[in-house]
mmCIF file of C-alpha atoms in Angstrom:
data_model
loop_
_atom_site.group_PDB
_atom_site.id
_atom_site.type_symbol
_atom_site.label_atom_id
_atom_site.label_comp_id
_atom_site.label_asym_id
_atom_site.label_seq_id
_atom_site.Cartn_x
_atom_site.Cartn_y
_atom_site.Cartn_z
ATOM 1 C CA UNK Q 1 136.044 57.001 270.911
ATOM 2 C CA UNK Q 2 138.100 54.608 268.728
ATOM 3 C CA UNK Q 3 140.922 56.098 266.770
ATOM 4 C CA UNK Q 4 140.182 56.689 263.072
ATOM 5 C CA UNK Q 5 143.632 55.747 261.883
ATOM 6 C CA UNK Q 6 144.074 52.360 263.397
ATOM 7 C CA UNK Q 7 146.968 50.356 262.093
ATOM 8 C CA UNK Q 8 146.130 46.830 261.039
ATOM 9 C CA UNK Q 9 148.473 44.140 262.159
ATOM 10 C CA UNK Q 10 149.808 41.954 259.377
ATOM 11 C CA UNK Q 11 150.794 38.388 259.954
ATOM 12 C CA UNK Q 12 154.306 37.552 258.967
ATOM 13 C CA UNK Q 13 154.665 34.246 257.195
ATOM 14 C CA UNK Q 14 157.934 32.524 257.855
ATOM 15 C CA UNK Q 15 159.061 30.953 254.593
ATOM 16 C CA UNK Q 16 161.941 28.558 255.075
ATOM 17 C CA UNK Q 17 164.957 29.594 253.065
ATOM 18 C CA UNK Q 18 167.299 27.079 251.528
ATOM 19 C CA UNK Q 19 170.956 27.413 252.384
ATOM 20 C CA UNK Q 20 173.476 28.221 249.676
ATOM 21 C CA UNK Q 21 174.930 24.723 249.994
ATOM 22 C CA UNK Q 22 171.487 23.177 249.525
ATOM 23 C CA UNK Q 23 170.798 25.390 246.502
ATOM 24 C CA UNK Q 24 174.100 24.375 244.910
ATOM 25 C CA UNK Q 25 173.294 20.717 245.494
ATOM 26 C CA UNK Q 26 169.873 21.138 243.884
ATOM 27 C CA UNK Q 27 171.348 22.919 240.865
ATOM 28 C CA UNK Q 28 173.964 20.182 240.510
ATOM 29 C CA UNK Q 29 171.255 17.512 240.655
ATOM 30 C CA UNK Q 30 169.213 19.341 238.023
ATOM 31 C CA UNK Q 31 172.245 19.561 235.706
ATOM 32 C CA UNK Q 32 172.916 15.852 236.157
ATOM 33 C CA UNK Q 33 169.288 14.968 235.459
ATOM 34 C CA UNK Q 34 169.220 17.292 232.442
ATOM 35 C CA UNK Q 35 172.242 15.546 230.915
ATOM 36 C CA UNK Q 36 170.803 12.092 231.669
ATOM 37 C CA UNK Q 37 167.356 12.849 230.258
ATOM 38 C CA UNK Q 38 168.816 14.601 227.196
ATOM 39 C CA UNK Q 39 171.011 11.585 226.485
ATOM 40 C CA UNK Q 40 168.002 9.280 226.887
ATOM 41 C CA UNK Q 41 165.859 11.407 224.556
ATOM 42 C CA UNK Q 42 168.627 11.646 221.939
ATOM 43 C CA UNK Q 43 169.166 7.873 222.082
ATOM 44 C CA UNK Q 44 165.454 7.366 221.553
ATOM 45 C CA UNK Q 45 165.518 9.655 218.497
ATOM 46 C CA UNK Q 46 168.389 7.650 216.979
ATOM 47 C CA UNK Q 47 166.496 4.430 217.703
ATOM 48 C CA UNK Q 48 163.389 5.844 215.991
ATOM 49 C CA UNK Q 49 165.419 6.651 212.878
ATOM 50 C CA UNK Q 50 166.772 3.094 212.777
ATOM 51 C CA UNK Q 51 163.189 1.768 212.823
ATOM 52 C CA UNK Q 52 161.874 4.112 210.151
ATOM 53 C CA UNK Q 53 162.563 1.688 207.293
ATOM 54 C CA UNK Q 54 160.663 -1.164 208.972
ATOM 55 C CA UNK Q 55 157.077 -1.060 207.725
ATOM 56 C CA UNK Q 56 153.787 -2.703 208.618
ATOM 57 C CA UNK Q 57 150.747 -3.001 206.389
ATOM 58 C CA UNK Q 58 147.677 -1.662 208.201
ATOM 59 C CA UNK Q 59 144.374 -1.003 206.416
ATOM 60 C CA UNK Q 60 146.133 -0.987 203.042
ATOM 61 C CA UNK Q 61 148.665 1.555 204.328
ATOM 62 C CA UNK Q 62 152.382 1.095 204.844
ATOM 63 C CA UNK Q 63 153.142 2.304 208.371
ATOM 64 C CA UNK Q 64 156.557 2.590 210.016
ATOM 65 C CA UNK Q 65 157.138 0.754 213.304
ATOM 66 C CA UNK Q 66 158.648 3.983 214.635
ATOM 67 C CA UNK Q 67 155.179 5.509 215.075
ATOM 68 C CA UNK Q 68 154.528 3.129 217.976
ATOM 69 C CA UNK Q 69 157.489 4.579 219.877
ATOM 70 C CA UNK Q 70 157.275 8.240 218.786
ATOM 71 C CA UNK Q 71 154.809 9.260 221.567
ATOM 72 C CA UNK Q 72 157.431 8.279 224.151
ATOM 73 C CA UNK Q 73 159.630 11.184 222.953
ATOM 74 C CA UNK Q 74 156.870 13.627 223.952
ATOM 75 C CA UNK Q 75 156.302 11.793 227.206
ATOM 76 C CA UNK Q 76 160.007 12.130 228.090
ATOM 77 C CA UNK Q 77 160.051 15.876 227.421
ATOM 78 C CA UNK Q 78 156.925 16.414 229.538
ATOM 79 C CA UNK Q 79 158.476 14.320 232.302
ATOM 80 C CA UNK Q 80 161.598 16.525 232.216
ATOM 81 C CA UNK Q 81 159.397 19.617 232.427
ATOM 82 C CA UNK Q 82 157.363 18.249 235.319
ATOM 83 C CA UNK Q 83 160.325 16.972 237.341
ATOM 84 C CA UNK Q 84 163.079 19.553 236.823
ATOM 85 C CA UNK Q 85 161.650 22.539 234.949
ATOM 86 C CA UNK Q 86 161.099 24.312 231.655
ATOM 87 C CA UNK Q 87 164.717 25.208 230.861
ATOM 88 C CA UNK Q 88 165.995 21.592 230.985
ATOM 89 C CA UNK Q 89 163.071 20.565 228.760
ATOM 90 C CA UNK Q 90 164.024 23.208 226.181
ATOM 91 C CA UNK Q 91 167.667 22.118 226.287
ATOM 92 C CA UNK Q 92 166.645 18.500 225.709
ATOM 93 C CA UNK Q 93 164.523 19.468 222.682
ATOM 94 C CA UNK Q 94 167.255 21.591 221.073
ATOM 95 C CA UNK Q 95 169.992 18.986 221.534
ATOM 96 C CA UNK Q 96 167.796 16.086 220.398
ATOM 97 C CA UNK Q 97 166.825 18.091 217.286
ATOM 98 C CA UNK Q 98 170.514 18.554 216.438
ATOM 99 C CA UNK Q 99 171.119 14.836 217.049
ATOM 100 C CA UNK Q 100 168.161 14.075 214.778
ATOM 101 C CA UNK Q 101 169.672 16.116 211.936
ATOM 102 C CA UNK Q 102 173.159 14.596 212.330
ATOM 103 C CA UNK Q 103 171.726 11.069 212.519
ATOM 104 C CA UNK Q 104 169.751 11.568 209.302
ATOM 105 C CA UNK Q 105 172.840 12.800 207.474
ATOM 106 C CA UNK Q 106 174.991 9.917 208.736
ATOM 107 C CA UNK Q 107 172.333 7.275 208.009
ATOM 108 C CA UNK Q 108 171.708 8.520 204.465
ATOM 109 C CA UNK Q 109 175.449 8.761 203.826
ATOM 110 C CA UNK Q 110 176.255 5.266 205.118
ATOM 111 C CA UNK Q 111 173.432 3.554 203.227
ATOM 112 C CA UNK Q 112 173.786 5.778 200.126
ATOM 113 C CA UNK Q 113 170.204 6.977 200.389
ATOM 114 C CA UNK Q 114 169.249 9.870 198.148
ATOM 115 C CA UNK Q 115 167.230 12.320 200.150
ATOM 116 C CA UNK Q 116 165.796 15.732 199.378
ATOM 117 C CA UNK Q 117 166.327 18.836 201.454
ATOM 118 C CA UNK Q 118 162.577 18.857 202.105
ATOM 119 C CA UNK Q 119 162.907 15.648 204.107
ATOM 120 C CA UNK Q 120 165.515 17.151 206.439
ATOM 121 C CA UNK Q 121 163.644 20.434 206.838
ATOM 122 C CA UNK Q 122 160.305 18.704 207.311
ATOM 123 C CA UNK Q 123 161.557 16.192 209.881
ATOM 124 C CA UNK Q 124 163.348 18.804 211.985
ATOM 125 C CA UNK Q 125 160.516 21.340 211.819
ATOM 126 C CA UNK Q 126 157.887 18.708 212.597
ATOM 127 C CA UNK Q 127 159.801 17.457 215.622
ATOM 128 C CA UNK Q 128 160.955 20.778 217.098
ATOM 129 C CA UNK Q 129 157.739 22.761 216.549
ATOM 130 C CA UNK Q 130 155.501 20.008 217.930
ATOM 131 C CA UNK Q 131 157.766 19.497 220.952
ATOM 132 C CA UNK Q 132 157.859 23.210 221.804
ATOM 133 C CA UNK Q 133 154.063 23.408 221.437
ATOM 134 C CA UNK Q 134 153.827 20.364 223.675
ATOM 135 C CA UNK Q 135 155.878 21.801 226.557
ATOM 136 C CA UNK Q 136 154.391 25.307 226.197
ATOM 137 C CA UNK Q 137 150.862 24.010 226.687
ATOM 138 C CA UNK Q 138 151.860 21.581 229.417
ATOM 139 C CA UNK Q 139 153.858 24.255 231.272
ATOM 140 C CA UNK Q 140 150.825 26.544 231.206
ATOM 141 C CA UNK Q 141 148.595 23.748 232.514
ATOM 142 C CA UNK Q 142 151.002 22.915 235.342
ATOM 143 C CA UNK Q 143 151.080 26.549 236.446
ATOM 144 C CA UNK Q 144 147.369 27.295 236.210
ATOM 145 C CA UNK Q 145 145.429 24.063 236.566
ATOM 146 C CA UNK Q 146 145.551 20.703 238.288
ATOM 147 C CA UNK Q 147 146.144 19.144 234.846
ATOM 148 C CA UNK Q 148 143.400 16.497 234.798
ATOM 149 C CA UNK Q 149 144.120 13.320 232.890
ATOM 150 C CA UNK Q 150 141.922 14.295 229.947
ATOM 151 C CA UNK Q 151 143.845 17.523 229.190
ATOM 152 C CA UNK Q 152 147.225 15.788 229.537
ATOM 153 C CA UNK Q 153 146.008 13.214 227.013
ATOM 154 C CA UNK Q 154 144.680 15.897 224.615
ATOM 155 C CA UNK Q 155 148.014 17.732 224.754
ATOM 156 C CA UNK Q 156 149.854 14.559 223.723
ATOM 157 C CA UNK Q 157 147.488 13.956 220.812
ATOM 158 C CA UNK Q 158 147.664 17.584 219.643
ATOM 159 C CA UNK Q 159 151.492 17.544 219.602
ATOM 160 C CA UNK Q 160 151.493 14.337 217.554
ATOM 161 C CA UNK Q 161 148.870 15.729 215.183
ATOM 162 C CA UNK Q 162 151.172 18.674 214.450
ATOM 163 C CA UNK Q 163 154.250 16.465 214.122
ATOM 164 C CA UNK Q 164 152.617 13.983 211.730
ATOM 165 C CA UNK Q 165 150.985 16.677 209.634
ATOM 166 C CA UNK Q 166 154.229 18.596 209.074
ATOM 167 C CA UNK Q 167 156.345 15.468 208.573
ATOM 168 C CA UNK Q 168 153.968 13.817 206.097
ATOM 169 C CA UNK Q 169 153.354 17.127 204.320
ATOM 170 C CA UNK Q 170 157.050 17.573 203.554
ATOM 171 C CA UNK Q 171 157.605 13.854 202.894
ATOM 172 C CA UNK Q 172 154.846 13.832 200.278
ATOM 173 C CA UNK Q 173 156.461 16.838 198.533
ATOM 174 C CA UNK Q 174 153.688 19.112 199.801
ATOM 175 C CA UNK Q 175 150.983 17.257 197.896
ATOM 176 C CA UNK Q 176 147.771 16.161 199.644
ATOM 177 C CA UNK Q 177 146.289 12.966 198.230
ATOM 178 C CA UNK Q 178 143.832 10.261 199.297
ATOM 179 C CA UNK Q 179 146.771 8.083 200.355
ATOM 180 C CA UNK Q 180 148.130 10.949 202.463
ATOM 181 C CA UNK Q 181 144.902 11.337 204.459
ATOM 182 C CA UNK Q 182 144.268 7.620 204.996
ATOM 183 C CA UNK Q 183 147.854 7.119 206.171
ATOM 184 C CA UNK Q 184 147.587 10.167 208.428
ATOM 185 C CA UNK Q 185 144.395 8.912 210.086
ATOM 186 C CA UNK Q 186 145.817 5.409 210.645
ATOM 187 C CA UNK Q 187 148.959 6.813 212.292
ATOM 188 C CA UNK Q 188 146.993 9.157 214.573
ATOM 189 C CA UNK Q 189 144.584 6.407 215.670
ATOM 190 C CA UNK Q 190 147.452 4.128 216.693
ATOM 191 C CA UNK Q 191 149.342 6.885 218.507
ATOM 192 C CA UNK Q 192 146.168 8.031 220.294
ATOM 193 C CA UNK Q 193 145.821 4.623 221.941
ATOM 194 C CA UNK Q 194 149.448 4.772 223.109
ATOM 195 C CA UNK Q 195 148.957 8.345 224.402
ATOM 196 C CA UNK Q 196 146.198 7.150 226.741
ATOM 197 C CA UNK Q 197 148.669 4.935 228.588
ATOM 198 C CA UNK Q 198 151.425 7.591 228.632
ATOM 199 C CA UNK Q 199 149.025 10.271 229.937
ATOM 200 C CA UNK Q 200 148.076 8.044 232.882
ATOM 201 C CA UNK Q 201 151.741 7.442 233.739
ATOM 202 C CA UNK Q 202 152.634 11.153 233.427
ATOM 203 C CA UNK Q 203 149.774 12.131 235.716
ATOM 204 C CA UNK Q 204 151.163 9.810 238.403
ATOM 205 C CA UNK Q 205 154.604 11.469 238.362
ATOM 206 C CA UNK Q 206 155.099 13.936 241.201
ATOM 207 C CA UNK Q 207 155.812 17.518 240.205
ATOM 208 C CA UNK Q 208 159.268 18.751 241.186
ATOM 209 C CA UNK Q 209 160.656 22.203 241.960
ATOM 210 C CA UNK Q 210 162.020 24.440 239.212
ATOM 211 C CA UNK Q 211 165.170 26.324 240.194
#
């Protein structure tokens, strides 16, 4: 008769382990990439501020040229997350937010622009909150789904919806008007078209390894 207590054999899976030297090299590469990407993102933020005063008239609304480039800031952060991990993406957001605040102070001081505290608070909150929402959702998608193009695109649009809503809300002294809503819709429509292209590019980028 067969034995009742028969031990089942378990297959051992040999997982290749990285050497300490290789791990140190990877960590060094990640630090280098983090610094490079953070510098690139911060430079983009400064460039966006310099374009803020340049306006276009679209559908009877005055629209800043900066809105055409703003989606790239979210694309860069998602690229950092996908290539080198969540922590570098968070570092890039925090540092670029600080750079954003300093740049606004310097710009207003140099050009003697009178600005309210609401503008500073609104700009920083709009940028930081929308960016952290952006990477939180994208990080969850990377870990649980195959992140189809449609969801990557929707995440971009959602982040920009939050950013524009908070920024315009504080800029308009917390007053919703007909001009506010028409301007908001025009900005979102333009950025949505740009997000389609950026979502396609992001989906083509190969996912890296987070250390």
